CSV table of C-alpha atoms and ligand atoms in Angstrom, one decimal:
chain,number,residue,atom,x,y,z
A,17,MET,CA,-0.1,-0.1,-0.3
A,18,SER,CA,1.5,3.6,-0.9
A,19,ASP,CA,1.8,5.9,1.8
A,20,VAL,CA,-1.2,7.6,0.4
A,21,ALA,CA,-3.5,4.8,0.6
A,22,ALA,CA,-2.5,4.0,3.8
A,23,GLY,CA,-2.9,7.9,5.3
A,24,LEU,CA,-6.5,7.5,3.6
A,25,ALA,CA,-7.4,4.2,5.1
A,26,ALA,CA,-6.5,5.7,8.5
A,27,VAL,CA,-8.5,8.7,8.2
A,28,ARG,CA,-11.3,7.0,6.5
A,29,SER,CA,-11.5,4.6,9.5
A,30,HIS,CA,-11.1,7.4,12.3
A,31,ILE,CA,-14.3,9.1,10.3
A,32,ALA,CA,-15.9,5.8,10.6
A,33,GLN,CA,-15.5,5.7,14.4
A,34,ALA,CA,-15.6,9.5,14.9
A,35,ALA,CA,-19.6,9.1,13.4
A,36,VAL,CA,-20.2,5.7,15.0
A,37,ALA,CA,-19.6,7.1,18.6
A,38,ALA,CA,-22.1,10.4,17.4
A,39,GLY,CA,-24.6,8.1,16.6
A,40,ARG,CA,-24.4,9.2,12.8
A,41,ALA,CA,-24.3,7.4,9.3
A,42,VAL,CA,-20.4,6.4,8.5
A,43,ASP,CA,-21.5,7.6,4.8
A,44,ALA,CA,-23.0,11.2,6.3
A,45,VAL,CA,-19.5,12.2,6.0
A,46,THR,CA,-17.6,13.1,3.0
A,47,LEU,CA,-13.8,13.7,3.2
A,48,VAL,CA,-12.3,16.1,1.1
A,49,ALA,CA,-8.5,14.7,0.7
A,50,VAL,CA,-6.2,18.3,0.6
A,51,SER,CA,-3.8,18.0,-1.8
A,52,LYS,CA,-2.3,21.4,-2.0
A,53,THR,CA,1.1,21.5,-2.7
A,54,HIS,CA,1.3,18.0,-3.2
A,55,PRO,CA,2.2,16.8,-7.0
A,56,ALA,CA,-0.6,15.0,-9.3
A,57,GLU,CA,1.4,12.0,-8.7
A,58,ALA,CA,-0.2,12.2,-4.9
A,59,VAL,CA,-3.4,12.7,-6.2
A,60,LYS,CA,-3.0,9.4,-8.8
A,61,GLU,CA,-2.3,7.8,-5.6
A,62,ALA,CA,-5.2,8.7,-4.1
A,63,ILE,CA,-7.5,7.8,-6.9
A,64,ALA,CA,-5.9,4.7,-7.1
A,65,ALA,CA,-7.2,4.1,-3.8
A,66,GLY,CA,-10.3,4.8,-4.7
A,67,HIS,CA,-10.7,8.6,-3.5
A,68,ARG,CA,-12.7,11.2,-6.0
A,69,VAL,CA,-13.1,14.3,-3.7
A,70,PHE,CA,-10.2,16.8,-3.4
A,71,GLY,CA,-9.6,20.3,-2.1
A,72,GLU,CA,-7.5,22.6,-3.8
A,73,ASN,CA,-6.6,26.2,-2.1
A,74,ARG,CA,-5.4,28.1,-4.9
A,75,VAL,CA,-7.2,28.5,-8.4
A,76,GLN,CA,-3.6,28.7,-10.1
A,77,GLU,CA,-2.1,25.5,-8.8
A,78,ALA,CA,-5.4,23.4,-9.5
A,79,ALA,CA,-6.0,24.8,-12.8
A,80,ALA,CA,-2.1,23.4,-13.2
A,81,LYS,CA,-2.5,20.0,-11.5
A,82,PHE,CA,-6.0,19.0,-12.0
A,83,PRO,CA,-7.7,19.2,-15.6
A,84,ALA,CA,-5.6,16.3,-16.6
A,85,LEU,CA,-6.5,14.7,-13.8
A,86,LYS,CA,-10.2,15.3,-14.4
A,87,ALA,CA,-10.3,14.0,-17.9
A,88,ALA,CA,-8.6,11.2,-16.7
A,89,CYS,CA,-11.0,10.6,-13.7
A,90,PRO,CA,-14.9,11.5,-14.9
A,91,GLY,CA,-16.2,10.9,-11.5
A,92,LEU,CA,-13.0,13.3,-9.7
A,93,GLU,CA,-14.8,16.0,-7.7
A,94,LEU,CA,-13.1,19.1,-6.4
A,95,HIS,CA,-13.4,21.6,-3.9
A,96,LEU,CA,-12.3,25.3,-3.5
A,97,ILE,CA,-11.0,25.8,-0.3
A,98,GLY,CA,-9.0,28.7,-0.5
A,99,PRO,CA,-9.8,32.6,-0.9
A,100,LEU,CA,-11.2,33.6,-4.4
A,101,GLN,CA,-10.3,37.0,-6.1
A,102,THR,CA,-12.6,38.3,-8.4
A,103,ASN,CA,-10.4,38.1,-11.6
A,104,LYS,CA,-9.9,34.4,-10.5
A,105,VAL,CA,-13.3,33.7,-10.9
A,106,ARG,CA,-13.5,32.7,-14.1
A,107,ASP,CA,-11.5,29.7,-13.9
A,108,ALA,CA,-12.8,28.8,-10.7
A,109,VAL,CA,-15.9,28.1,-12.1
A,110,ALA,CA,-14.6,26.5,-15.0
A,111,LEU,CA,-12.5,24.1,-13.0
A,112,PHE,CA,-14.1,23.5,-9.8
A,113,ASP,CA,-17.1,21.4,-8.8
A,114,VAL,CA,-17.7,23.2,-5.4
A,115,ILE,CA,-16.5,26.4,-4.3
A,116,GLU,CA,-16.6,26.6,-0.2
A,117,THR,CA,-15.5,30.2,0.2
A,118,ILE,CA,-18.0,32.9,-1.1
A,119,ASP,CA,-17.3,35.3,1.7
A,120,ARG,CA,-18.8,38.8,0.1
A,121,PRO,CA,-21.5,40.1,-1.7
A,122,LYS,CA,-19.2,41.0,-4.2
A,123,LEU,CA,-17.7,37.9,-5.1
A,124,ALA,CA,-21.6,36.0,-4.6
A,125,ARG,CA,-22.3,39.1,-7.8
A,126,VAL,CA,-19.4,38.0,-9.8
A,127,VAL,CA,-19.4,34.1,-9.5
A,128,ALA,CA,-23.3,34.1,-10.2
A,129,GLU,CA,-22.5,36.5,-13.5
A,130,GLU,CA,-20.2,33.9,-14.6
A,131,MET,CA,-22.4,30.5,-13.4
A,132,LEU,CA,-25.1,32.4,-16.0
A,133,ARG,CA,-22.3,33.2,-18.8
A,134,SER,CA,-20.7,29.8,-18.6
A,135,GLY,CA,-23.8,27.8,-18.0
A,136,ARG,CA,-21.7,25.8,-15.3
A,137,ARG,CA,-23.1,25.9,-12.0
A,138,PRO,CA,-20.8,25.0,-9.6
A,139,ARG,CA,-22.2,24.3,-5.5
A,140,VAL,CA,-21.3,26.7,-3.1
A,141,LEU,CA,-20.8,27.7,0.3
A,142,VAL,CA,-20.5,30.6,2.4
A,143,GLN,CA,-17.0,30.8,4.4
A,144,VAL,CA,-17.7,31.9,7.9
A,145,ASN,CA,-14.8,33.5,9.9
A,146,ILE,CA,-16.1,31.8,12.9
A,147,GLY,CA,-13.2,33.0,15.4
A,148,ARG,CA,-13.4,36.5,13.9
A,149,GLU,CA,-9.9,36.3,13.7
A,150,ALA,CA,-8.7,39.7,11.8
A,151,GLN,CA,-6.5,37.7,9.4
A,152,LYS,CA,-8.6,35.1,8.4
A,153,ALA,CA,-11.3,35.2,5.4
A,154,GLY,CA,-14.8,34.0,6.1
A,155,ILE,CA,-18.3,36.4,6.8
A,156,ASP,CA,-18.5,37.5,10.3
A,157,PRO,CA,-21.0,35.4,12.2
A,158,ASP,CA,-23.4,38.3,12.9
A,159,GLN,CA,-23.5,38.9,9.1
A,160,ALA,CA,-24.0,35.4,7.5
A,161,ASP,CA,-27.5,34.9,7.6
A,162,ALA,CA,-27.7,38.2,6.0
A,163,LEU,CA,-25.0,37.1,3.3
A,164,ILE,CA,-26.8,33.9,3.2
A,165,ALA,CA,-29.8,35.7,2.2
A,166,VAL,CA,-28.1,37.6,-0.8
A,167,CYS,CA,-26.7,34.7,-2.1
A,168,ARG,CA,-29.9,32.9,-2.4
A,169,ARG,CA,-32.5,35.9,-3.0
A,170,GLN,CA,-30.5,38.3,-4.9
A,171,TYR,CA,-28.2,35.8,-7.2
A,172,ALA,CA,-30.0,32.5,-7.1
A,173,LEU,CA,-26.6,31.0,-6.1
A,174,PRO,CA,-26.5,27.0,-6.0
A,175,LEU,CA,-25.9,27.2,-1.8
A,176,VAL,CA,-25.8,24.3,-0.1
A,177,GLY,CA,-23.7,25.1,3.2
A,178,LEU,CA,-21.4,26.4,5.3
A,179,MET,CA,-17.5,26.4,5.5
A,180,CYS,CA,-15.2,27.5,8.5
A,181,ILE,CA,-11.8,27.4,10.1
A,182,PRO,CA,-11.5,27.5,13.6
A,183,PRO,CA,-9.0,29.8,15.2
A,184,ALA,CA,-5.7,27.8,15.4
A,185,GLU,CA,-4.9,27.6,19.2
A,186,ALA,CA,-8.8,27.0,20.6
A,187,ASP,CA,-10.6,24.0,21.2
A,188,PRO,CA,-12.7,24.1,18.1
A,189,ALA,CA,-16.0,22.6,19.4
A,190,PRO,CA,-17.7,25.8,20.4
A,191,TYR,CA,-17.1,26.8,16.9
A,192,PHE,CA,-17.9,24.1,15.0
A,193,ARG,CA,-21.1,24.3,17.4
A,194,LEU,CA,-21.9,28.0,16.1
A,195,LEU,CA,-20.9,27.2,12.3
A,196,ALA,CA,-23.6,24.0,13.1
A,197,GLU,CA,-26.3,26.3,14.6
A,198,ILE,CA,-26.3,29.1,11.7
A,199,ALA,CA,-26.6,26.4,9.2
A,200,GLY,CA,-29.7,25.3,11.3
A,201,ARG,CA,-31.2,28.2,11.4
A,202,ASN,CA,-30.9,28.8,7.3
A,203,GLN,CA,-31.8,25.0,6.5
A,204,LEU,CA,-28.5,24.6,5.2
A,205,ASP,CA,-27.6,20.9,4.8
A,206,VAL,CA,-23.7,21.2,4.2
A,207,LEU,CA,-21.1,21.6,6.9
A,208,SER,CA,-17.4,21.8,6.1
A,209,MET,CA,-15.4,21.9,9.1
A,210,GLY,CA,-12.5,19.8,10.3
A,211,MET,CA,-9.1,19.6,9.1
A,212,SER,CA,-6.2,16.9,10.1
A,213,GLY,CA,-6.2,17.8,13.6
A,214,ASP,CA,-9.5,18.3,14.4
A,215,TYR,CA,-11.8,16.5,12.1
A,216,ALA,CA,-13.0,13.5,14.6
A,217,VAL,CA,-14.5,16.7,17.0
A,218,ALA,CA,-16.3,17.8,13.7
A,219,VAL,CA,-17.6,14.7,12.8
A,220,GLY,CA,-19.0,14.8,16.4
A,221,LEU,CA,-20.4,17.7,15.9
A,222,GLY,CA,-22.4,17.5,12.5
A,223,ALA,CA,-19.5,17.7,10.0
A,224,THR,CA,-20.6,16.7,6.3
A,225,HIS,CA,-17.3,17.6,4.8
A,226,VAL,CA,-13.9,17.0,6.6
A,227,ARG,CA,-11.2,19.0,4.6
A,228,VAL,CA,-7.7,16.6,5.8
A,229,GLY,CA,-4.6,17.4,4.0
A,230,THR,CA,-1.2,16.8,6.4
A,231,ALA,CA,-3.1,13.6,7.6
A,232,ILE,CA,-3.0,11.8,4.2
A,233,PHE,CA,-0.4,13.4,2.0
A,234,GLY,CA,2.1,14.1,4.6
A,235,HIS,CA,3.9,17.7,5.6
A,236,ARG,CA,3.4,20.4,2.9
A,237,ASP,CA,7.2,21.2,2.4
A,238,VAL,CA,5.4,24.8,1.1
A,239,PRO,CA,3.6,27.1,3.3
B,328,PLP,C1,-4.9,23.3,3.8
B,328,PLP,C2,-6.0,23.6,4.4
B,328,PLP,C3,-6.9,22.7,5.0
B,328,PLP,C4,-6.1,20.9,5.2
B,328,PLP,O1,-5.3,21.0,6.4
B,328,PLP,P1,-4.6,20.1,7.2
B,328,PLP,O2,-4.1,20.3,8.4
B,328,PLP,O3,-3.3,20.1,6.3
B,328,PLP,O4,-5.6,18.7,7.1
B,328,PLP,C5,-8.2,22.5,5.5
B,328,PLP,N1,-8.7,23.9,4.8
B,328,PLP,C6,-8.4,24.4,4.6
B,328,PLP,C7,-8.9,25.7,4.5
B,328,PLP,C8,-7.0,24.4,4.3
B,328,PLP,O5,-6.4,26.0,3.7
């Protein structure tokens, strides 16, 4: 078994344990394998191990790596999990199947316009800056309901859920609970929360998607 296949198997097994412990169905949680900074070869190993859902945080890097992988593997699903600038929206809508990082009305508008222009409709999530950190992307939790309403009513975006990255050094549980609460009161089903260090906690608190890089692909050389 390759290191990537072993990493995937270990993470899948931990997700299953956390789901069972929480009384949730194991298949209620989708593992998004975060392949940023890792070469296409690593993604191919994951594909060979049966994995199909991947996450990248930079449009340019994903555009260099994934078109060939997608052509070779039709069931592949690619998530954008990093900040999106409006000048990259055209490439992002063309390449990604899910855009997890809608965090401002202007971005929602530009993405909606590009969907109309191109005819492609990747599903979208609103990213919430759940710890209200100055350096982090995402909409403030107090403004999340309003942005969700704008995405739906003003721009008719295919909005399915919310995404967050809790503060690095804190207990993530209260932040995951807050994200679940915002999603619940807005009837949003998808909760993208949990990374290598805290995905089991996230699964216990309702994550439908966990975004795991290091625990599958190993440490990243480039930040
Ligand atoms: C890099 C990244 C991840 C994966 O982080 P790991 O700690 O390597 O699992 C998850 N979510 C986002 C938004 C990321 O940028």
